[in-house]
Amino acid sequence: MSLSLASRHSWFEATARARIAGLLDAGSFTEWLPPAVSQPSPHLAQLDLPGAFDDGVVVGYGQLAQKLIFVIAQEGQFMGGAVGEIHGAKIVGTLRRAAEEKPAAVLFLIDSGGVRLHEANAGLIAISEIMRAVLDARAAGVPVVALIGGSCGAFGGMGIVAKLCSAIVISEEGRLALSGPEVIETVMGVEEFDSKDRALVWRVTGGKHRYLMGDCAVLVEDDVAAFRSGAADFLAAWDEPVPGIATLRARQRGLEARLAAYGALCDGLDVWAALGVAQPESVPLLDRDSLVALKEGLPT
Amino acid sequence: MSLNDILDRLFPAGHTVNVANSVITGHAQTVQGTVAVLGTTDAAAIDHAMALALADFVLDTVEQHPGRPLVFLVDTSGQALSRSQELLCLNGSLAHLASCVDLARRQGHPSIALVTANAVSGGFLSFGLMADQAYALADAQVRVMDLRAMARVTKIAHERLVELASTSPIFAPGADSYVRMGGIVAIWAGPSAELLASALADAATARAAGDRRQADGLTRGGRLLAAGIAQGIRNSAAGA
């Protein structure tokens, strides 16, 4: 999967609409509630803030490898992809429709800091509704795959939503966590988490770390075509039964064991060493293919 | 009000409840029979250990007591704020807890949540808001963030937020706002066995009806757009 820089189309820098265009089969996307028939958030207008007609999320359907796919794509460049009333309701409506119509999958292009504070209560309840709707779609047999690699990552409630999905495809540039490093630094102090230390932030929340730890299923390059093939390959091999008690018991044991083994550590370097990586300090420098090979060689 | 006072008033027929690391687990007697009691106290900041302890208890209940109702007591100031917690993907453990509550619902366990003191953001999302129906005591604090912090982050004057908060439930902190938005069913003047019995009686119906919060928010005039938008997506030209 090595690509020349010239042929790359960065996922990180692309808009939500450009990501969808490159992800799905060419020309196959149809948007639901497109900007022409939508209204911007009246709650932002009340605060004299500019709105967007799509309220920062694009939803609709199309095809990936000739299969019907529903798509949800958050626009990180509008209000940090944060979830307000309309934004959240578009996502909930799409997921509920998926549970009824059973497309081959829902691809959820997450690029969000979580709740939109200007609509905090609407955003928090909407995220709870999204959580239930993701689980309803999965219970109906529809895989929901999160794709994370945008500038806002997946934080706050959207970090929880990402981990409720069937699987996560993430790029090296992708970040996934609950509280943002800035929030932790503001409340707990710079000694706890220096949010300006980019390398540290990456070692704690970045795509490589989440992939090495097994929190994300697929690691891809920061490239729209790589996300496309990563999602298509993953779905072609997807065969998970509806999550039940045995699955959740197994995950419970796994999470307890992990907490016992690594709970006292504070830096990715220490966890990678504990995982059996011989040269943890080399991890940040590895390209995608080398990192995947490294993970496959780790003791399980 | 202390946790014991709350438990005595909710479960006058008896309760056996443990508290360890701010996590409540146990069972109690009600007119509907034995219920599982679980949640957090002391404004717990939910970390991996707490989330996993709650998830484990939910799974135990599903395995050992099919159909037993779940009563969640919510007192959380949010999620633990620490680098080591984030390093192990705290959102993943909160998602696991939410998945376990969801599994219990699918396996026929009715559930209700009662906010006893604080319900804030991630901590509230992971279990309280996953219950079939959520309630709050009258003096409970329910919010994403207080208005001063919100003013700092959004760079909107605190006075302006205070002024708008008096008319808009969209971002005004408080259990009242959540009732109007459809996120909380009702506010209780105090912990009461009668209100609990009535809530448990409603929970089974609520479970069957699915997530009604958008519709409730519309009926109560707090969230006027969400229900129509979600329905609009479902009514849009066919995808299949």
JSON list of N, CA and C in Angstrom, two decimals, chain A residues 32 39 43 46-47 61 68 85 89 96-97 100 119 121 128-129 132 135-136 139 159 164 176-179 188 192 209-210 248-249 252 258 265-267 271, chain B residues 52 55-56 60 63 79 81-84 86-88 91 95-96 99 102 105-106 129 160 164 169-170 172 178 213-214 223 225-226 233-234 236-239:
[
{"chain": "A", "resi": 32, "resn": "TRP", "atom": "N", "xyz": [-29.21, 12.63, 1.36]},
{"chain": "A", "resi": 32, "resn": "TRP", "atom": "CA", "xyz": [-30.52, 12.87, 1.97]},
{"chain": "A", "resi": 32, "resn": "TRP", "atom": "C", "xyz": [-30.50, 14.24, 2.65]},
{"chain": "A", "resi": 39, "resn": "GLN", "atom": "N", "xyz": [-32.12, 23.55, 6.59]},
{"chain": "A", "resi": 39, "resn": "GLN", "atom": "CA", "xyz": [-31.96, 24.85, 7.22]},
{"chain": "A", "resi": 39, "resn": "GLN", "atom": "C", "xyz": [-30.77, 24.80, 8.17]},
{"chain": "A", "resi": 43, "resn": "HIS", "atom": "N", "xyz": [-30.17, 27.52, 16.57]},
{"chain": "A", "resi": 43, "resn": "HIS", "atom": "CA", "xyz": [-29.54, 27.75, 17.87]},
{"chain": "A", "resi": 43, "resn": "HIS", "atom": "C", "xyz": [-28.23, 28.51, 17.71]},
{"chain": "A", "resi": 46, "resn": "GLN", "atom": "N", "xyz": [-29.13, 32.14, 16.95]},
{"chain": "A", "resi": 46, "resn": "GLN", "atom": "CA", "xyz": [-29.52, 32.86, 18.16]},
{"chain": "A", "resi": 46, "resn": "GLN", "atom": "C", "xyz": [-28.30, 33.43, 18.89]},
{"chain": "A", "resi": 47, "resn": "LEU", "atom": "N", "xyz": [-27.16, 32.78, 18.69]},
{"chain": "A", "resi": 47, "resn": "LEU", "atom": "CA", "xyz": [-25.91, 33.25, 19.30]},
{"chain": "A", "resi": 47, "resn": "LEU", "atom": "C", "xyz": [-25.10, 34.10, 18.33]},
{"chain": "A", "resi": 61, "resn": "TYR", "atom": "N", "xyz": [-26.78, 7.70, 0.57]},
{"chain": "A", "resi": 61, "resn": "TYR", "atom": "CA", "xyz": [-26.48, 6.33, 0.22]},
{"chain": "A", "resi": 61, "resn": "TYR", "atom": "C", "xyz": [-25.74, 6.28, -1.11]},
{"chain": "A", "resi": 68, "resn": "LEU", "atom": "N", "xyz": [-24.86, -1.75, -1.78]},
{"chain": "A", "resi": 68, "resn": "LEU", "atom": "CA", "xyz": [-25.55, -0.59, -1.22]},
{"chain": "A", "resi": 68, "resn": "LEU", "atom": "C", "xyz": [-24.97, -0.25, 0.16]},
{"chain": "A", "resi": 85, "resn": "GLU", "atom": "N", "xyz": [-28.35, 19.76, 17.43]},
{"chain": "A", "resi": 85, "resn": "GLU", "atom": "CA", "xyz": [-29.65, 19.11, 17.29]},
{"chain": "A", "resi": 85, "resn": "GLU", "atom": "C", "xyz": [-29.87, 18.54, 15.89]},
{"chain": "A", "resi": 89, "resn": "ALA", "atom": "N", "xyz": [-29.66, 14.62, 14.62]},
{"chain": "A", "resi": 89, "resn": "ALA", "atom": "CA", "xyz": [-30.88, 13.99, 14.13]},
{"chain": "A", "resi": 89, "resn": "ALA", "atom": "C", "xyz": [-30.67, 13.39, 12.74]},
{"chain": "A", "resi": 96, "resn": "ARG", "atom": "N", "xyz": [-31.30, 4.69, 11.84]},
{"chain": "A", "resi": 96, "resn": "ARG", "atom": "CA", "xyz": [-32.59, 4.00, 12.00]},
{"chain": "A", "resi": 96, "resn": "ARG", "atom": "C", "xyz": [-33.07, 3.45, 10.67]},
{"chain": "A", "resi": 97, "resn": "ARG", "atom": "N", "xyz": [-32.84, 4.23, 9.63]},
{"chain": "A", "resi": 97, "resn": "ARG", "atom": "CA", "xyz": [-33.23, 3.74, 8.30]},
{"chain": "A", "resi": 97, "resn": "ARG", "atom": "C", "xyz": [-32.42, 2.50, 7.94]},
{"chain": "A", "resi": 100, "resn": "GLU", "atom": "N", "xyz": [-33.78, -0.63, 9.33]},
{"chain": "A", "resi": 100, "resn": "GLU", "atom": "CA", "xyz": [-34.99, -1.10, 8.63]},
{"chain": "A", "resi": 100, "resn": "GLU", "atom": "C", "xyz": [-34.66, -1.66, 7.24]},
{"chain": "A", "resi": 119, "resn": "GLU", "atom": "N", "xyz": [-25.14, 24.00, 21.74]},
{"chain": "A", "resi": 119, "resn": "GLU", "atom": "CA", "xyz": [-26.42, 23.27, 21.79]},
{"chain": "A", "resi": 119, "resn": "GLU", "atom": "C", "xyz": [-26.21, 22.07, 22.70]},
{"chain": "A", "resi": 121, "resn": "ASN", "atom": "N", "xyz": [-27.20, 20.50, 25.47]},
{"chain": "A", "resi": 121, "resn": "ASN", "atom": "CA", "xyz": [-28.16, 19.46, 25.90]},
{"chain": "A", "resi": 121, "resn": "ASN", "atom": "C", "xyz": [-28.69, 18.68, 24.71]},
{"chain": "A", "resi": 128, "resn": "SER", "atom": "N", "xyz": [-26.47, 10.25, 22.75]},
{"chain": "A", "resi": 128, "resn": "SER", "atom": "CA", "xyz": [-27.07, 9.06, 23.36]},
{"chain": "A", "resi": 128, "resn": "SER", "atom": "C", "xyz": [-27.98, 8.34, 22.37]},
{"chain": "A", "resi": 129, "resn": "GLU", "atom": "N", "xyz": [-28.74, 9.11, 21.60]},
{"chain": "A", "resi": 129, "resn": "GLU", "atom": "CA", "xyz": [-29.61, 8.50, 20.58]},
{"chain": "A", "resi": 129, "resn": "GLU", "atom": "C", "xyz": [-28.78, 7.82, 19.49]},
{"chain": "A", "resi": 132, "resn": "ARG", "atom": "N", "xyz": [-27.55, 4.46, 20.82]},
{"chain": "A", "resi": 132, "resn": "ARG", "atom": "CA", "xyz": [-28.60, 3.41, 20.75]},
{"chain": "A", "resi": 132, "resn": "ARG", "atom": "C", "xyz": [-28.85, 3.00, 19.31]},
{"chain": "A", "resi": 135, "resn": "LEU", "atom": "N", "xyz": [-26.20, 0.65, 17.91]},
{"chain": "A", "resi": 135, "resn": "LEU", "atom": "CA", "xyz": [-26.39, -0.70, 18.44]},
{"chain": "A", "resi": 135, "resn": "LEU", "atom": "C", "xyz": [-27.63, -1.37, 17.84]},
{"chain": "A", "resi": 136, "resn": "ASP", "atom": "N", "xyz": [-28.65, -0.58, 17.56]},
{"chain": "A", "resi": 136, "resn": "ASP", "atom": "CA", "xyz": [-29.86, -1.14, 16.91]},
{"chain": "A", "resi": 136, "resn": "ASP", "atom": "C", "xyz": [-29.53, -1.62, 15.49]},
{"chain": "A", "resi": 139, "resn": "ALA", "atom": "N", "xyz": [-27.59, -4.75, 15.76]},
{"chain": "A", "resi": 139, "resn": "ALA", "atom": "CA", "xyz": [-28.46, -5.85, 16.18]},
{"chain": "A", "resi": 139, "resn": "ALA", "atom": "C", "xyz": [-29.33, -6.32, 15.02]},
{"chain": "A", "resi": 159, "resn": "GLY", "atom": "N", "xyz": [-16.16, 9.72, 20.50]},
{"chain": "A", "resi": 159, "resn": "GLY", "atom": "CA", "xyz": [-15.19, 8.66, 20.78]},
{"chain": "A", "resi": 159, "resn": "GLY", "atom": "C", "xyz": [-15.89, 7.41, 21.29]},
{"chain": "A", "resi": 164, "resn": "LEU", "atom": "N", "xyz": [-18.51, 1.94, 19.71]},
{"chain": "A", "resi": 164, "resn": "LEU", "atom": "CA", "xyz": [-19.71, 1.11, 19.64]},
{"chain": "A", "resi": 164, "resn": "LEU", "atom": "C", "xyz": [-19.90, 0.53, 18.24]},
{"chain": "A", "resi": 176, "resn": "LEU", "atom": "N", "xyz": [-8.17, 9.15, 18.46]},
{"chain": "A", "resi": 176, "resn": "LEU", "atom": "CA", "xyz": [-9.38, 8.59, 19.09]},
{"chain": "A", "resi": 176, "resn": "LEU", "atom": "C", "xyz": [-9.19, 8.61, 20.60]},
{"chain": "A", "resi": 177, "resn": "ALA", "atom": "N", "xyz": [-10.09, 9.29, 21.30]},
{"chain": "A", "resi": 177, "resn": "ALA", "atom": "CA", "xyz": [-10.00, 9.34, 22.77]},
{"chain": "A", "resi": 177, "resn": "ALA", "atom": "C", "xyz": [-11.31, 9.87, 23.32]},
{"chain": "A", "resi": 178, "resn": "LEU", "atom": "N", "xyz": [-11.38, 10.04, 24.63]},
{"chain": "A", "resi": 178, "resn": "LEU", "atom": "CA", "xyz": [-12.57, 10.60, 25.26]},
{"chain": "A", "resi": 178, "resn": "LEU", "atom": "C", "xyz": [-12.35, 12.10, 25.47]},
{"chain": "A", "resi": 179, "resn": "SER", "atom": "N", "xyz": [-11.60, 12.47, 26.49]},
{"chain": "A", "resi": 179, "resn": "SER", "atom": "CA", "xyz": [-11.33, 13.89, 26.73]},
{"chain": "A", "resi": 179, "resn": "SER", "atom": "C", "xyz": [-10.18, 14.35, 25.84]},
{"chain": "A", "resi": 188, "resn": "MET", "atom": "N", "xyz": [-6.37, 19.48, 34.84]},
{"chain": "A", "resi": 188, "resn": "MET", "atom": "CA", "xyz": [-5.46, 18.72, 35.70]},
{"chain": "A", "resi": 188, "resn": "MET", "atom": "C", "xyz": [-4.03, 19.28, 35.71]},
{"chain": "A", "resi": 192, "resn": "GLU", "atom": "N", "xyz": [0.14, 16.73, 33.92]},
{"chain": "A", "resi": 192, "resn": "GLU", "atom": "CA", "xyz": [-0.66, 15.55, 33.61]},
{"chain": "A", "resi": 192, "resn": "GLU", "atom": "C", "xyz": [-0.65, 15.28, 32.11]},
{"chain": "A", "resi": 209, "resn": "HIS", "atom": "N", "xyz": [-1.07, 3.94, 17.77]},
{"chain": "A", "resi": 209, "resn": "HIS", "atom": "CA", "xyz": [-1.22, 3.40, 19.13]},
{"chain": "A", "resi": 209, "resn": "HIS", "atom": "C", "xyz": [-2.53, 2.62, 19.26]},
{"chain": "A", "resi": 210, "resn": "ARG", "atom": "N", "xyz": [-3.61, 3.20, 18.75]},
{"chain": "A", "resi": 210, "resn": "ARG", "atom": "CA", "xyz": [-4.90, 2.50, 18.86]},
{"chain": "A", "resi": 210, "resn": "ARG", "atom": "C", "xyz": [-4.90, 1.19, 18.09]},
{"chain": "A", "resi": 248, "resn": "LEU", "atom": "N", "xyz": [-19.53, -10.11, 24.76]},
{"chain": "A", "resi": 248, "resn": "LEU", "atom": "CA", "xyz": [-19.30, -9.06, 25.75]},
{"chain": "A", "resi": 248, "resn": "LEU", "atom": "C", "xyz": [-18.53, -9.60, 26.96]},
{"chain": "A", "resi": 249, "resn": "ARG", "atom": "N", "xyz": [-18.76, -10.86, 27.33]},
{"chain": "A", "resi": 249, "resn": "ARG", "atom": "CA", "xyz": [-17.98, -11.47, 28.41]},
{"chain": "A", "resi": 249, "resn": "ARG", "atom": "C", "xyz": [-16.50, -11.55, 28.03]},
{"chain": "A", "resi": 252, "resn": "GLN", "atom": "N", "xyz": [-15.07, -8.16, 28.22]},
{"chain": "A", "resi": 252, "resn": "GLN", "atom": "CA", "xyz": [-14.89, -7.79, 29.63]},
{"chain": "A", "resi": 252, "resn": "GLN", "atom": "C", "xyz": [-13.57, -8.36, 30.17]},
{"chain": "A", "resi": 258, "resn": "ARG", "atom": "N", "xyz": [-6.18, -6.11, 30.36]},
{"chain": "A", "resi": 258, "resn": "ARG", "atom": "CA", "xyz": [-5.40, -5.01, 29.85]},
{"chain": "A", "resi": 258, "resn": "ARG", "atom": "C", "xyz": [-5.19, -3.94, 30.93]},
{"chain": "A", "resi": 265, "resn": "LEU", "atom": "N", "xyz": [0.63, 2.73, 33.39]},
{"chain": "A", "resi": 265, "resn": "LEU", "atom": "CA", "xyz": [1.52, 3.39, 32.42]},
{"chain": "A", "resi": 265, "resn": "LEU", "atom": "C", "xyz": [0.90, 4.69, 31.90]},
{"chain": "A", "resi": 266, "resn": "CYS", "atom": "N", "xyz": [1.77, 5.60, 31.47]},
{"chain": "A", "resi": 266, "resn": "CYS", "atom": "CA", "xyz": [1.31, 6.94, 31.07]},
{"chain": "A", "resi": 266, "resn": "CYS", "atom": "C", "xyz": [1.73, 7.35, 29.67]},
{"chain": "A", "resi": 267, "resn": "ASP", "atom": "N", "xyz": [2.47, 6.50, 28.98]},
{"chain": "A", "resi": 267, "resn": "ASP", "atom": "CA", "xyz": [3.01, 6.89, 27.68]},
{"chain": "A", "resi": 267, "resn": "ASP", "atom": "C", "xyz": [2.97, 5.69, 26.74]},
{"chain": "A", "resi": 271, "resn": "VAL", "atom": "N", "xyz": [3.76, 1.34, 26.98]},
{"chain": "A", "resi": 271, "resn": "VAL", "atom": "CA", "xyz": [2.81, 0.28, 26.64]},
{"chain": "A", "resi": 271, "resn": "VAL", "atom": "C", "xyz": [3.37, -0.58, 25.51]},
{"chain": "B", "resi": 52, "resn": "LEU", "atom": "N", "xyz": [-15.77, -0.94, 34.17]},
{"chain": "B", "resi": 52, "resn": "LEU", "atom": "CA", "xyz": [-15.70, -2.40, 34.07]},
{"chain": "B", "resi": 52, "resn": "LEU", "atom": "C", "xyz": [-16.43, -3.07, 35.22]},
{"chain": "B", "resi": 55, "resn": "ALA", "atom": "N", "xyz": [-20.07, -2.85, 34.25]},
{"chain": "B", "resi": 55, "resn": "ALA", "atom": "CA", "xyz": [-20.35, -3.75, 33.12]},
{"chain": "B", "resi": 55, "resn": "ALA", "atom": "C", "xyz": [-20.40, -5.20, 33.60]},
{"chain": "B", "resi": 56, "resn": "ASP", "atom": "N", "xyz": [-19.46, -5.56, 34.48]},
{"chain": "B", "resi": 56, "resn": "ASP", "atom": "CA", "xyz": [-19.41, -6.93, 35.00]},
{"chain": "B", "resi": 56, "resn": "ASP", "atom": "C", "xyz": [-20.69, -7.26, 35.74]},
{"chain": "B", "resi": 60, "resn": "ASP", "atom": "N", "xyz": [-23.35, -10.12, 34.92]},
{"chain": "B", "resi": 60, "resn": "ASP", "atom": "CA", "xyz": [-23.75, -11.11, 35.94]},
{"chain": "B", "resi": 60, "resn": "ASP", "atom": "C", "xyz": [-25.27, -11.19, 36.04]},
{"chain": "B", "resi": 63, "resn": "GLU", "atom": "N", "xyz": [-26.79, -12.97, 33.12]},
{"chain": "B", "resi": 63, "resn": "GLU", "atom": "CA", "xyz": [-26.52, -14.42, 33.15]},
{"chain": "B", "resi": 63, "resn": "GLU", "atom": "C", "xyz": [-27.27, -15.13, 34.27]},
{"chain": "B", "resi": 79, "resn": "GLN", "atom": "N", "xyz": [-16.20, 11.96, 33.13]},
{"chain": "B", "resi": 79, "resn": "GLN", "atom": "CA", "xyz": [-15.20, 10.91, 33.02]},
{"chain": "B", "resi": 79, "resn": "GLN", "atom": "C", "xyz": [-13.92, 11.33, 33.74]},
{"chain": "B", "resi": 81, "resn": "LEU", "atom": "N", "xyz": [-10.26, 12.39, 34.20]},
{"chain": "B", "resi": 81, "resn": "LEU", "atom": "CA", "xyz": [-9.41, 13.17, 33.31]},
{"chain": "B", "resi": 81, "resn": "LEU", "atom": "C", "xyz": [-7.96, 12.81, 33.60]},
{"chain": "B", "resi": 82, "resn": "SER", "atom": "N", "xyz": [-7.41, 11.87, 32.82]},
{"chain": "B", "resi": 82, "resn": "SER", "atom": "CA", "xyz": [-6.01, 11.53, 33.05]},
{"chain": "B", "resi": 82, "resn": "SER", "atom": "C", "xyz": [-5.40, 10.91, 31.80]},
{"chain": "B", "resi": 83, "resn": "ARG", "atom": "N", "xyz": [-4.11, 11.09, 31.68]},
{"chain": "B", "resi": 83, "resn": "ARG", "atom": "CA", "xyz": [-3.40, 10.58, 30.50]},
{"chain": "B", "resi": 83, "resn": "ARG", "atom": "C", "xyz": [-3.40, 9.06, 30.51]},
{"chain": "B", "resi": 84, "resn": "SER", "atom": "N", "xyz": [-3.16, 8.44, 31.67]},
{"chain": "B", "resi": 84, "resn": "SER", "atom": "CA", "xyz": [-3.09, 6.97, 31.69]},
{"chain": "B", "resi": 84, "resn": "SER", "atom": "C", "xyz": [-4.45, 6.37, 31.33]},
{"chain": "B", "resi": 86, "resn": "GLU", "atom": "N", "xyz": [-6.68, 7.73, 29.28]},
{"chain": "B", "resi": 86, "resn": "GLU", "atom": "CA", "xyz": [-6.86, 7.89, 27.83]},
{"chain": "B", "resi": 86, "resn": "GLU", "atom": "C", "xyz": [-5.96, 6.94, 27.06]},
{"chain": "B", "resi": 87, "resn": "LEU", "atom": "N", "xyz": [-4.79, 6.67, 27.62]},
{"chain": "B", "resi": 87, "resn": "LEU", "atom": "CA", "xyz": [-3.83, 5.78, 26.95]},
{"chain": "B", "resi": 87, "resn": "LEU", "atom": "C", "xyz": [-4.46, 4.41, 26.68]},
{"chain": "B", "resi": 88, "resn": "LEU", "atom": "N", "xyz": [-5.33, 3.96, 27.60]},
{"chain": "B", "resi": 88, "resn": "LEU", "atom": "CA", "xyz": [-5.99, 2.66, 27.43]},
{"chain": "B", "resi": 88, "resn": "LEU", "atom": "C", "xyz": [-7.39, 2.82, 26.85]},
{"chain": "B", "resi": 91, "resn": "ASN", "atom": "N", "xyz": [-12.73, 5.82, 26.28]},
{"chain": "B", "resi": 91, "resn": "ASN", "atom": "CA", "xyz": [-13.99, 5.78, 25.52]},
{"chain": "B", "resi": 91, "resn": "ASN", "atom": "C", "xyz": [-14.38, 4.35, 25.19]},
{"chain": "B", "resi": 95, "resn": "ALA", "atom": "N", "xyz": [-17.84, 2.65, 26.21]},
{"chain": "B", "resi": 95, "resn": "ALA", "atom": "CA", "xyz": [-18.66, 2.03, 25.16]},
{"chain": "B", "resi": 95, "resn": "ALA", "atom": "C", "xyz": [-19.01, 0.59, 25.53]},
{"chain": "B", "resi": 96, "resn": "HIS", "atom": "N", "xyz": [-18.06, -0.12, 26.14]},
{"chain": "B", "resi": 96, "resn": "HIS", "atom": "CA", "xyz": [-18.33, -1.49, 26.57]},
{"chain": "B", "resi": 96, "resn": "HIS", "atom": "C", "xyz": [-19.46, -1.51, 27.60]},
{"chain": "B", "resi": 99, "resn": "SER", "atom": "N", "xyz": [-22.67, -0.95, 25.89]},
{"chain": "B", "resi": 99, "resn": "SER", "atom": "CA", "xyz": [-23.06, -2.16, 25.15]},
{"chain": "B", "resi": 99, "resn": "SER", "atom": "C", "xyz": [-23.69, -3.19, 26.08]},
{"chain": "B", "resi": 102, "resn": "ASP", "atom": "N", "xyz": [-27.15, -2.14, 26.89]},
{"chain": "B", "resi": 102, "resn": "ASP", "atom": "CA", "xyz": [-27.97, -2.38, 25.70]},
{"chain": "B", "resi": 102, "resn": "ASP", "atom": "C", "xyz": [-28.29, -3.86, 25.55]},
{"chain": "B", "resi": 105, "resn": "ARG", "atom": "N", "xyz": [-31.09, -4.78, 27.82]},
{"chain": "B", "resi": 105, "resn": "ARG", "atom": "CA", "xyz": [-32.37, -4.35, 27.27]},
{"chain": "B", "resi": 105, "resn": "ARG", "atom": "C", "xyz": [-32.88, -5.37, 26.25]},
{"chain": "B", "resi": 106, "resn": "ARG", "atom": "N", "xyz": [-31.99, -5.79, 25.37]},
{"chain": "B", "resi": 106, "resn": "ARG", "atom": "CA", "xyz": [-32.40, -6.75, 24.32]},
{"chain": "B", "resi": 106, "resn": "ARG", "atom": "C", "xyz": [-32.76, -8.10, 24.91]},
{"chain": "B", "resi": 129, "resn": "LEU", "atom": "N", "xyz": [-27.99, 7.40, 30.59]},
{"chain": "B", "resi": 129, "resn": "LEU", "atom": "CA", "xyz": [-28.76, 7.69, 29.37]},
{"chain": "B", "resi": 129, "resn": "LEU", "atom": "C", "xyz": [-28.98, 6.44, 28.52]},
{"chain": "B", "resi": 160, "resn": "ARG", "atom": "N", "xyz": [-24.46, 36.84, 28.39]},
{"chain": "B", "resi": 160, "resn": "ARG", "atom": "CA", "xyz": [-25.31, 36.50, 27.24]},
{"chain": "B", "resi": 160, "resn": "ARG", "atom": "C", "xyz": [-25.83, 35.06, 27.39]},
{"chain": "B", "resi": 164, "resn": "LEU", "atom": "N", "xyz": [-29.73, 33.87, 27.75]},
{"chain": "B", "resi": 164, "resn": "LEU", "atom": "CA", "xyz": [-30.36, 32.90, 26.85]},
{"chain": "B", "resi": 164, "resn": "LEU", "atom": "C", "xyz": [-30.80, 31.64, 27.60]},
{"chain": "B", "resi": 169, "resn": "PRO", "atom": "N", "xyz": [-33.93, 25.77, 26.60]},
{"chain": "B", "resi": 169, "resn": "PRO", "atom": "CA", "xyz": [-33.48, 24.53, 27.23]},
{"chain": "B", "resi": 169, "resn": "PRO", "atom": "C", "xyz": [-32.38, 23.84, 26.44]},
{"chain": "B", "resi": 170, "resn": "ILE", "atom": "N", "xyz": [-32.02, 24.40, 25.26]},
{"chain": "B", "resi": 170, "resn": "ILE", "atom": "CA", "xyz": [-31.05, 23.75, 24.38]},
{"chain": "B", "resi": 170, "resn": "ILE", "atom": "C", "xyz": [-29.69, 23.63, 25.05]},
{"chain": "B", "resi": 172, "resn": "ALA", "atom": "N", "xyz": [-29.14, 25.32, 28.46]},
{"chain": "B", "resi": 172, "resn": "ALA", "atom": "CA", "xyz": [-29.18, 25.68, 29.87]},
{"chain": "B", "resi": 172, "resn": "ALA", "atom": "C", "xyz": [-28.99, 24.45, 30.75]},
{"chain": "B", "resi": 178, "resn": "TYR", "atom": "N", "xyz": [-33.46, 19.04, 30.57]},
{"chain": "B", "resi": 178, "resn": "TYR", "atom": "CA", "xyz": [-33.43, 17.68, 30.02]},
{"chain": "B", "resi": 178, "resn": "TYR", "atom": "C", "xyz": [-34.83, 17.08, 29.93]},
{"chain": "B", "resi": 213, "resn": "ARG", "atom": "N", "xyz": [-37.13, 9.55, 22.74]},
{"chain": "B", "resi": 213, "resn": "ARG", "atom": "CA", "xyz": [-36.71, 10.84, 23.28]},
{"chain": "B", "resi": 213, "resn": "ARG", "atom": "C", "xyz": [-36.91, 12.01, 22.32]},
{"chain": "B", "resi": 214, "resn": "GLN", "atom": "N", "xyz": [-36.73, 11.76, 21.02]},
{"chain": "B", "resi": 214, "resn": "GLN", "atom": "CA", "xyz": [-36.98, 12.84, 20.06]},
{"chain": "B", "resi": 214, "resn": "GLN", "atom": "C", "xyz": [-38.45, 13.26, 20.10]},
{"chain": "B", "resi": 223, "resn": "ARG", "atom": "N", "xyz": [-37.30, 20.44, 22.06]},
{"chain": "B", "resi": 223, "resn": "ARG", "atom": "CA", "xyz": [-36.45, 20.03, 20.94]},
{"chain": "B", "resi": 223, "resn": "ARG", "atom": "C", "xyz": [-37.36, 19.89, 19.72]},
{"chain": "B", "resi": 225, "resn": "LEU", "atom": "N", "xyz": [-36.86, 20.34, 16.40]},
{"chain": "B", "resi": 225, "resn": "LEU", "atom": "CA", "xyz": [-36.40, 19.98, 15.05]},
{"chain": "B", "resi": 225, "resn": "LEU", "atom": "C", "xyz": [-36.03, 18.51, 14.89]},
{"chain": "B", "resi": 226, "resn": "ALA", "atom": "N", "xyz": [-35.45, 17.91, 15.93]},
{"chain": "B", "resi": 226, "resn": "ALA", "atom": "CA", "xyz": [-34.81, 16.60, 15.78]},
{"chain": "B", "resi": 226, "resn": "ALA", "atom": "C", "xyz": [-35.77, 15.54, 15.23]},
{"chain": "B", "resi": 233, "resn": "ILE", "atom": "N", "xyz": [-35.27, 11.96, 7.01]},
{"chain": "B", "resi": 233, "resn": "ILE", "atom": "CA", "xyz": [-34.28, 11.04, 6.42]},
{"chain": "B", "resi": 233, "resn": "ILE", "atom": "C", "xyz": [-34.95, 9.71, 6.07]},
{"chain": "B", "resi": 234, "resn": "ARG", "atom": "N", "xyz": [-35.80, 9.25, 6.96]},
{"chain": "B", "resi": 234, "resn": "ARG", "atom": "CA", "xyz": [-36.42, 7.93, 6.73]},
{"chain": "B", "resi": 234, "resn": "ARG", "atom": "C", "xyz": [-37.42, 7.99, 5.57]},
{"chain": "B", "resi": 236, "resn": "SER", "atom": "N", "xyz": [-37.04, 10.02, 2.92]},
{"chain": "B", "resi": 236, "resn": "SER", "atom": "CA", "xyz": [-36.40, 10.45, 1.67]},
{"chain": "B", "resi": 236, "resn": "SER", "atom": "C", "xyz": [-36.44, 9.33, 0.64]},
{"chain": "B", "resi": 237, "resn": "ALA", "atom": "N", "xyz": [-36.21, 9.72, -0.62]},
{"chain": "B", "resi": 237, "resn": "ALA", "atom": "CA", "xyz": [-36.30, 8.76, -1.73]},
{"chain": "B", "resi": 237, "resn": "ALA", "atom": "C", "xyz": [-35.50, 7.49, -1.43]},
{"chain": "B", "resi": 238, "resn": "ALA", "atom": "N", "xyz": [-36.01, 6.38, -1.93]},
{"chain": "B", "resi": 238, "resn": "ALA", "atom": "CA", "xyz": [-35.53, 5.06, -1.53]},
{"chain": "B", "resi": 238, "resn": "ALA", "atom": "C", "xyz": [-34.05, 4.87, -1.75]},
{"chain": "B", "resi": 239, "resn": "GLY", "atom": "N", "xyz": [-33.42, 4.17, -0.81]},
{"chain": "B", "resi": 239, "resn": "GLY", "atom": "CA", "xyz": [-32.02, 3.81, -0.95]},
{"chain": "B", "resi": 239, "resn": "GLY", "atom": "C", "xyz": [-31.88, 2.37, -1.39]}
]
